[in-house]
PDB file of C-alpha atoms in Angstrom:
ATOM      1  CA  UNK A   9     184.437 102.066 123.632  1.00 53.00           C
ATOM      2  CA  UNK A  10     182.456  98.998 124.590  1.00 75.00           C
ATOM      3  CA  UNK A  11     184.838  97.876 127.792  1.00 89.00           C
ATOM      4  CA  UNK A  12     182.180  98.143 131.239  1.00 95.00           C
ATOM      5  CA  UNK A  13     182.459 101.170 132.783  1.00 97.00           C
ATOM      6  CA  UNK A  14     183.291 101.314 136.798  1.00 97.00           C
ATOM      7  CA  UNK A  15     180.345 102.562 138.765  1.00 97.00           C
ATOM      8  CA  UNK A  16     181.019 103.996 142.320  1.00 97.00           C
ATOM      9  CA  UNK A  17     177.636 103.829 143.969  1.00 96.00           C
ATOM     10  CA  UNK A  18     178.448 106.370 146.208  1.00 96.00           C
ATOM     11  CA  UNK A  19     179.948 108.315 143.417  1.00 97.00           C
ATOM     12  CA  UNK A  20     177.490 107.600 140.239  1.00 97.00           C
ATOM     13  CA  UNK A  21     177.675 111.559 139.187  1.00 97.00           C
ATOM     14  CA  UNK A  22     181.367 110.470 138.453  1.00 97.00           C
ATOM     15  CA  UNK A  23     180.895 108.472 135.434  1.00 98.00           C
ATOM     16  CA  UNK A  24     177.280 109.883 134.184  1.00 98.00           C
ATOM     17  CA  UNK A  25     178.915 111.961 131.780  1.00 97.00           C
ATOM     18  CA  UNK A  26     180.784 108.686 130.257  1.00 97.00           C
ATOM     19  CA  UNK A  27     177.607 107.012 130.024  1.00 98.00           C
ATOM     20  CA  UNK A  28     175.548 109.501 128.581  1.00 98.00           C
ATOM     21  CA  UNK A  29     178.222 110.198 125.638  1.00 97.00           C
ATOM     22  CA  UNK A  30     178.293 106.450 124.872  1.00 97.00           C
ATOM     23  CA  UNK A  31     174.195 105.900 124.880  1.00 98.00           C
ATOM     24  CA  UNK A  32     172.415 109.200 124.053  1.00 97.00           C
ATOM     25  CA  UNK A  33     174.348 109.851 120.557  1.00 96.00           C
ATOM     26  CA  UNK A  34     172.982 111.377 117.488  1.00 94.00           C
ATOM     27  CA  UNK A  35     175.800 110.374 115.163  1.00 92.00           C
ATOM     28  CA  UNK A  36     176.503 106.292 114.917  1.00 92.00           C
ATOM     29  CA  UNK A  37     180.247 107.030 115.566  1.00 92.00           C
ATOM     30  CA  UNK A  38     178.981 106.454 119.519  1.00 95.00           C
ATOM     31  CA  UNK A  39     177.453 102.812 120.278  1.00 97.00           C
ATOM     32  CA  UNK A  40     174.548 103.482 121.558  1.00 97.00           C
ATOM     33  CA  UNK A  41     174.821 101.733 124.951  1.00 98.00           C
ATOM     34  CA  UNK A  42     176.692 101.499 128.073  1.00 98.00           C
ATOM     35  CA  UNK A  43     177.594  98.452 130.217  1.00 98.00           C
ATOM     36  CA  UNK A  44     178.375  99.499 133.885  1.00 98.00           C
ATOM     37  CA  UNK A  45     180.054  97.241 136.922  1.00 98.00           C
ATOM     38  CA  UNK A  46     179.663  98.324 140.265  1.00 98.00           C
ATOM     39  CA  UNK A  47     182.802  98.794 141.811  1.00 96.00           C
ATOM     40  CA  UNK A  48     181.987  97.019 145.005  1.00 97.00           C
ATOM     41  CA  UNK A  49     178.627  94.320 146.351  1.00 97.00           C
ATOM     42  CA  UNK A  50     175.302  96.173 146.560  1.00 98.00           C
ATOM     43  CA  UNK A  51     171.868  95.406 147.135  1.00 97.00           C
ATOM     44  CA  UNK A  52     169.016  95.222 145.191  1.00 97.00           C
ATOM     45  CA  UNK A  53     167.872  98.432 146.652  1.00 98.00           C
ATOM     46  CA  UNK A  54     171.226 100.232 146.310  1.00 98.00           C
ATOM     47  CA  UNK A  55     171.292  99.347 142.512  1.00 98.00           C
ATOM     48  CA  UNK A  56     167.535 100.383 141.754  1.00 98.00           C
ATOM     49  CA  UNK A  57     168.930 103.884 143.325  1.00 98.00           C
ATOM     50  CA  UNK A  58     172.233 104.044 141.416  1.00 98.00           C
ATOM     51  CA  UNK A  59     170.105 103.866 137.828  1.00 98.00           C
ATOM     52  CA  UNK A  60     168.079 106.606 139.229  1.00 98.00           C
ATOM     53  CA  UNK A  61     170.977 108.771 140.593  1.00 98.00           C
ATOM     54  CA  UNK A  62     172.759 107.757 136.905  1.00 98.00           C
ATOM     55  CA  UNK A  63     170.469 109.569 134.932  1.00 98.00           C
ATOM     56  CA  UNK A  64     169.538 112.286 137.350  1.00 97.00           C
ATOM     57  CA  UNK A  65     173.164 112.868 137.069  1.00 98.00           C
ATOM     58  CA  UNK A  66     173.233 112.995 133.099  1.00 98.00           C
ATOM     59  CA  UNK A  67     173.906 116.067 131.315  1.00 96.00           C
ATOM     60  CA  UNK A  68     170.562 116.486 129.879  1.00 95.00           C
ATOM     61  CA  UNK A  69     166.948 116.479 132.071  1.00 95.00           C
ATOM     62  CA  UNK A  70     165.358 113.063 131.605  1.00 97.00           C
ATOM     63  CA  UNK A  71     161.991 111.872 133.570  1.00 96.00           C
ATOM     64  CA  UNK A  72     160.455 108.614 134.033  1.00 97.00           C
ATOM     65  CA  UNK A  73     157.809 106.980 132.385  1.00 95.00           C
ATOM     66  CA  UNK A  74     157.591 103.390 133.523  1.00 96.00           C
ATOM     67  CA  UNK A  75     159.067 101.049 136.450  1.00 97.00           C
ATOM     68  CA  UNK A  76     159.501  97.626 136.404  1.00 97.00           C
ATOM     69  CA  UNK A  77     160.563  94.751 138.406  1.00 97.00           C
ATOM     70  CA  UNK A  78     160.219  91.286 137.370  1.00 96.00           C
ATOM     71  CA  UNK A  79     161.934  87.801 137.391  1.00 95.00           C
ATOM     72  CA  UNK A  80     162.341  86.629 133.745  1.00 93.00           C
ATOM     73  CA  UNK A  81     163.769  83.471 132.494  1.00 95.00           C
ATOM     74  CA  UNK A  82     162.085  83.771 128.767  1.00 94.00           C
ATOM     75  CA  UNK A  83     164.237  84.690 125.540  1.00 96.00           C
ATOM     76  CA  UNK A  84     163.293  87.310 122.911  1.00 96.00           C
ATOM     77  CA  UNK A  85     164.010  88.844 119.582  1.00 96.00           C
ATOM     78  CA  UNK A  86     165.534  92.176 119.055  1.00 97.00           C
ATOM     79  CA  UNK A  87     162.959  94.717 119.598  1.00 96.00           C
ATOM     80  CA  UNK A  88     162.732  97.605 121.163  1.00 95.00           C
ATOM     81  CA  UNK A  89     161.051  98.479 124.707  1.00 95.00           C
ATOM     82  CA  UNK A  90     157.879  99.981 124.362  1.00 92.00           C
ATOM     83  CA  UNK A  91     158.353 103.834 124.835  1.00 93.00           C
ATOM     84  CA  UNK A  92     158.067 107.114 123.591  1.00 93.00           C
ATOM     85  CA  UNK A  93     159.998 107.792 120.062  1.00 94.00           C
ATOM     86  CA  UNK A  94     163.022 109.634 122.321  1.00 96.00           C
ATOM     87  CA  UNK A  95     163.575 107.178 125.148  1.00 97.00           C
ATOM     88  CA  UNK A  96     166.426 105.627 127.436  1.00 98.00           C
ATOM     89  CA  UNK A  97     166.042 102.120 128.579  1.00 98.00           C
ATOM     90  CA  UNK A  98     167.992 101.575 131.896  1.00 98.00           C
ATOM     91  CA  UNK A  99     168.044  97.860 132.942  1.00 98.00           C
ATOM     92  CA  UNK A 100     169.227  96.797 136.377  1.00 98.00           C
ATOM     93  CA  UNK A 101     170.181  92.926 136.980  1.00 98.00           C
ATOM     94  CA  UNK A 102     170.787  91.760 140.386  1.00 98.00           C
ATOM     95  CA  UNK A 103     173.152  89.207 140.943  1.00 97.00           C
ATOM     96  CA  UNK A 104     171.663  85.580 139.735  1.00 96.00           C
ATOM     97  CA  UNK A 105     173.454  81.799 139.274  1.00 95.00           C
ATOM     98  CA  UNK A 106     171.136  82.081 136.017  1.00 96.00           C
ATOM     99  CA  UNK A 107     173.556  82.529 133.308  1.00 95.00           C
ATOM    100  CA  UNK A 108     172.226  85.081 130.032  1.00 96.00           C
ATOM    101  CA  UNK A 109     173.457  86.502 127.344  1.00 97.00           C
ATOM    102  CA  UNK A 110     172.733  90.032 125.888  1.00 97.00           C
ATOM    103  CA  UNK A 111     172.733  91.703 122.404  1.00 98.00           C
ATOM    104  CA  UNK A 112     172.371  95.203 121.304  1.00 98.00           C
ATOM    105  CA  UNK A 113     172.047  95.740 117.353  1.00 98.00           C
ATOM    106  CA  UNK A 114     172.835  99.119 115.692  1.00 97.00           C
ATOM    107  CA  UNK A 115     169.615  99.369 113.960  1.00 97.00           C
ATOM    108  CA  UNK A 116     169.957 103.199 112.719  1.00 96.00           C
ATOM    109  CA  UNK A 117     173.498 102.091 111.414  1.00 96.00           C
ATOM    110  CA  UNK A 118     172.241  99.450 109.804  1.00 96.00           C
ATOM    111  CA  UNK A 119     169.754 101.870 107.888  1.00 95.00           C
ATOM    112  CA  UNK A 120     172.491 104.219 106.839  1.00 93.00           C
ATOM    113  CA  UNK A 121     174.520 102.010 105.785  1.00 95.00           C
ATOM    114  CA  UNK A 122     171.392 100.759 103.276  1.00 95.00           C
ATOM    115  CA  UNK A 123     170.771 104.257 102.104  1.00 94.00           C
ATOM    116  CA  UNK A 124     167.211 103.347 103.958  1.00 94.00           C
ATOM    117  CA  UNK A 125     164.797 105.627 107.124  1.00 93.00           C
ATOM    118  CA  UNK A 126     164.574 103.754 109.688  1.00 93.00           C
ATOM    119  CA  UNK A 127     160.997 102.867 109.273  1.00 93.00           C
ATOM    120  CA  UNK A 128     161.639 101.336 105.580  1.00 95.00           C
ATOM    121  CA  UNK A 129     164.603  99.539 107.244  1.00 95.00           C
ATOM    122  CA  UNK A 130     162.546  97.604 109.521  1.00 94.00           C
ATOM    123  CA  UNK A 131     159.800  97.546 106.904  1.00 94.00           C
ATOM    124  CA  UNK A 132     162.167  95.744 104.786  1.00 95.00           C
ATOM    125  CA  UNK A 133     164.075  93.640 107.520  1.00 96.00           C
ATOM    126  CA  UNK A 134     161.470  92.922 110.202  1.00 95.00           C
ATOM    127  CA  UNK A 135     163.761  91.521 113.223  1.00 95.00           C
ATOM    128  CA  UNK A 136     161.003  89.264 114.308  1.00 93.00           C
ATOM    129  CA  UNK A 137     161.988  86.566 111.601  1.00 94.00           C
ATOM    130  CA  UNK A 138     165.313  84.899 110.804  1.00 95.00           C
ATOM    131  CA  UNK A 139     165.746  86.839 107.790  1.00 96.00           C
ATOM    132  CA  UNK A 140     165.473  90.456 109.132  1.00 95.00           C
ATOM    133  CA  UNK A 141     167.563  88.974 111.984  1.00 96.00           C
ATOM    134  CA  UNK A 142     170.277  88.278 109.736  1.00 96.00           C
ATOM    135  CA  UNK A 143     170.544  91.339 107.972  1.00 96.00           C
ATOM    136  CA  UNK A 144     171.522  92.803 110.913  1.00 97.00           C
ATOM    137  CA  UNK A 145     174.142  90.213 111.818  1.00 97.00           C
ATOM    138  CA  UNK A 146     177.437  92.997 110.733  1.00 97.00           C
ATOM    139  CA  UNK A 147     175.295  95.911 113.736  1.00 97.00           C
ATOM    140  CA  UNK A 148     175.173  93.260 116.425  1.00 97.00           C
ATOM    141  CA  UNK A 149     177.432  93.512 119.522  1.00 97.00           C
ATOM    142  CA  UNK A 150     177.283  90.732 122.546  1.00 97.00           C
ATOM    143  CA  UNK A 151     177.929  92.699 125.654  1.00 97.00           C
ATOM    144  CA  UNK A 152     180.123  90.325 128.168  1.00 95.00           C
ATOM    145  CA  UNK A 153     178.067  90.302 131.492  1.00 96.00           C
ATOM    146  CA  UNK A 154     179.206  90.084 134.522  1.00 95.00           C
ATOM    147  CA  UNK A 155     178.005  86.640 136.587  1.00 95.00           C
ATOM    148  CA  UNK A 156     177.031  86.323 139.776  1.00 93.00           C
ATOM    149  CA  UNK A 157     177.122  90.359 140.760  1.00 97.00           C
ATOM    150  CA  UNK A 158     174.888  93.343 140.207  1.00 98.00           C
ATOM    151  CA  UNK A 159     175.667  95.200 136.813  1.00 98.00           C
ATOM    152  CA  UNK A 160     173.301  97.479 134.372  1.00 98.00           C
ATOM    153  CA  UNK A 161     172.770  98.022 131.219  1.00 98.00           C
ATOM    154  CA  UNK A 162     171.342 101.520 129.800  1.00 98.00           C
ATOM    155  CA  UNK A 163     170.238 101.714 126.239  1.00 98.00           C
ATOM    156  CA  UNK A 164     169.145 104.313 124.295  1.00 98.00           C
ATOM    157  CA  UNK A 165     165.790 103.117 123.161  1.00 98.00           C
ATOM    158  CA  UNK A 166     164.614 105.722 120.779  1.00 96.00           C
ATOM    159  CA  UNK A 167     163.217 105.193 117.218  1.00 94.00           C
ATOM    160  CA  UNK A 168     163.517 108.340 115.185  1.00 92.00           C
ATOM    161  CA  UNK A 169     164.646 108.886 111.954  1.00 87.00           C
ATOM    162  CA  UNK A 170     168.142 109.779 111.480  1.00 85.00           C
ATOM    163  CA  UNK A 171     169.462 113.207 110.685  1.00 79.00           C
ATOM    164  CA  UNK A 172     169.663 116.458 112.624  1.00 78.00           C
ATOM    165  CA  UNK A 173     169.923 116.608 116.587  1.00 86.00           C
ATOM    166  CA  UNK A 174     167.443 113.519 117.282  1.00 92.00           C
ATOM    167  CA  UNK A 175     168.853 110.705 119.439  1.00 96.00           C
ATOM    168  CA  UNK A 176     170.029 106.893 117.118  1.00 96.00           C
ATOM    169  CA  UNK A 177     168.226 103.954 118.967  1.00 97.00           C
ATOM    170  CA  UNK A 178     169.508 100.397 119.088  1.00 98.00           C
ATOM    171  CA  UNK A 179     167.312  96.705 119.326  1.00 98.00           C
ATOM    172  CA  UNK A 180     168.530  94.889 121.793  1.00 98.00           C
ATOM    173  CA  UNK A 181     167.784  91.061 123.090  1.00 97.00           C
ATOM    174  CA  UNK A 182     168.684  88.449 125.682  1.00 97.00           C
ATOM    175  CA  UNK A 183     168.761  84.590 125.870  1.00 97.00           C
ATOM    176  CA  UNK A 184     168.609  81.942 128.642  1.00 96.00           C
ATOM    177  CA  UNK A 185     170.314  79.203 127.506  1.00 93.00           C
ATOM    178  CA  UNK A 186     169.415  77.003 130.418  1.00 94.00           C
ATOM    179  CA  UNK A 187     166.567  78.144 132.515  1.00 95.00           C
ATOM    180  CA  UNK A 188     166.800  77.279 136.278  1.00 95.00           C
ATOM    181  CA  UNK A 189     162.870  76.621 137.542  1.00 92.00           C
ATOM    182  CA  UNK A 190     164.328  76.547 141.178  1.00 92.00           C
ATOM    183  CA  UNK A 191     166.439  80.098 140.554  1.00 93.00           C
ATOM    184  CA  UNK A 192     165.463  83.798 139.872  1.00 95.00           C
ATOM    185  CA  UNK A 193     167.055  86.334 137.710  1.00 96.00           C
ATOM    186  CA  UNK A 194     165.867  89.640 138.914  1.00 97.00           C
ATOM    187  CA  UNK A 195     166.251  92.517 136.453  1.00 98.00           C
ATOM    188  CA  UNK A 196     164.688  95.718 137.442  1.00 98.00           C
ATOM    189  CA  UNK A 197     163.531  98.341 134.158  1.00 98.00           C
ATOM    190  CA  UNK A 198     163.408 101.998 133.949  1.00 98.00           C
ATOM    191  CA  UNK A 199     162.053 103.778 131.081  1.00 97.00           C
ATOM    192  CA  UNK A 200     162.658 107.826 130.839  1.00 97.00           C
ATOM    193  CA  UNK A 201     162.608 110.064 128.462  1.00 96.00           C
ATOM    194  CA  UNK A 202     163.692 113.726 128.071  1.00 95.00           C
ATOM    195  CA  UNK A 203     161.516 116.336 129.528  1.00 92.00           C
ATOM    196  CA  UNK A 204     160.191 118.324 126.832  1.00 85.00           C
ATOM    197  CA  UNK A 205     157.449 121.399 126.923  1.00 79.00           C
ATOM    198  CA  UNK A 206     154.803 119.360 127.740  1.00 73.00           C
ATOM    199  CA  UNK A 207     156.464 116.206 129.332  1.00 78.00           C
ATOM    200  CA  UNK A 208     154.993 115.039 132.517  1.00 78.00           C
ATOM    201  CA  UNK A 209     157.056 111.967 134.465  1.00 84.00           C
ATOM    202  CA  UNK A 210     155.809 109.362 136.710  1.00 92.00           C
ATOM    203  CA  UNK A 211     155.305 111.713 140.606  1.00 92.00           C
ATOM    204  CA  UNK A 212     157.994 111.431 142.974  1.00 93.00           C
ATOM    205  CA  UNK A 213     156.386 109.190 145.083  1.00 96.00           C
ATOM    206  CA  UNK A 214     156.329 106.072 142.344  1.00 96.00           C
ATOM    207  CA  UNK A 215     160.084 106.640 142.421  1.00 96.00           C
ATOM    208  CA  UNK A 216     159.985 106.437 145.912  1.00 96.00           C
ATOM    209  CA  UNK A 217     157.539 103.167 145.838  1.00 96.00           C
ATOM    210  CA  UNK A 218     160.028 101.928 143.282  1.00 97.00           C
ATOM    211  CA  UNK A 219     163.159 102.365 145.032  1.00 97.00           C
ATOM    212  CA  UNK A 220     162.206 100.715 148.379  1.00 97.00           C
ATOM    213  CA  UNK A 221     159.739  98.372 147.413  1.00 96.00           C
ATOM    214  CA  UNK A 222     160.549  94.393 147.366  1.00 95.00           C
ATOM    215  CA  UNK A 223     157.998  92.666 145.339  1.00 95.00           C
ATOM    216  CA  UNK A 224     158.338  91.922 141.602  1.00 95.00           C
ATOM    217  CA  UNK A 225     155.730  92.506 138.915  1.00 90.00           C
TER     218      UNK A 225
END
């Protein structure tokens, strides 16, 4: 359930419905998050279009919120992207000879599995410090990147209480063992979330700027 999936750039539609079972569950029997491998080289710009065309292609109606491109070389904590409560984190790395490593952890499991809501869980066992970091150690999963190649990473980055239809959201976090000051390790972000009664995305043209555009934040 956690292998990469293969994603045909000139295909995406092809495996959006794999992807979209994996990360926008509502049961914790699914894990939340999907690792996907290009199946050939592309370019930055090709990638930043395949995460578009991923979720464009998923079987539910998502819209954007935020963009963002940016060279980052710091560690963090598990936490959560900031975003509305329903929200799907799409993460885009372009290929880099900075080595990371990347962690998802199964926060709404681990609040089950403590008879606990979500918000007491985190209440209780904070992330942010070693010992709410801990308690979370048996939820954790390392996802094996790929090095020196384009991959993403989507995420479902919701935080709503469990029960009924409402879509389980994971913590995720990454860490550079050995920064390079002479390298970059370009990761490009999408935030969406479903389009609700009410729900306005980002226009079309920000997509547009975002897709074709080569500076970083």
């Amino acid at each position: 359930m956690t292998e990469p999936l293969l994603l045909p750039p000139d295909d995406v539609a092809a495996v959006a419905p794999a992807a979209f079972t994996r990360v926008w569950r509502t049961s914790v029997d699914q894990p939340g998050f999907a690792l996907l491998r290009f199946s050939r080289p592309v370019g930055s710009r090709e990638l930043r279009r395949a995460m578009v065309e991923l979720v464009a292609a998923f079987p539910a109606d998502f819209v954007p919120e935020r963009f963002g491109r940016f060279d980052q070389q710091v560690s963090s904590k598990f936490h959560r992207d900031g975003a509305p409560p329903a929200s799907l984190l799409v993460l885009g790395y372009e290929p880099t000879p900075v080595r990371s490593r990347f962690w998802v952890a199964d926060v709404s499991a681990a609040a089950v599995s403590a008879g606990l809501s979500l918000a007491e869980y985190l209440k209780t066992n904070n992330p942010m410090f070693p010992a709410g970091e801990a308690a979370l150690q048996p939820f954790v999963t390392e996802l094996a990147l790929p090095f020196g190649e384009a991959f993403v990473i989507v995420v479902n980055n919701s935080q709503l209480p469990h029960g009924g239809a409402k879509p389980l959201g994971l913590l995720h976090k990454a860490v550079i063992e050995f920064p390079d000051p002479n390298g970059t390790r370009v990761i490009n972000s999408i935030g969406f979330t479903p389009r609700v009664k009410g729900t306005v995305g980002l226009p079309p043209a920000d997509v547009e700027r975002f897709l074709a555009r080569d500076e970083l934040d």
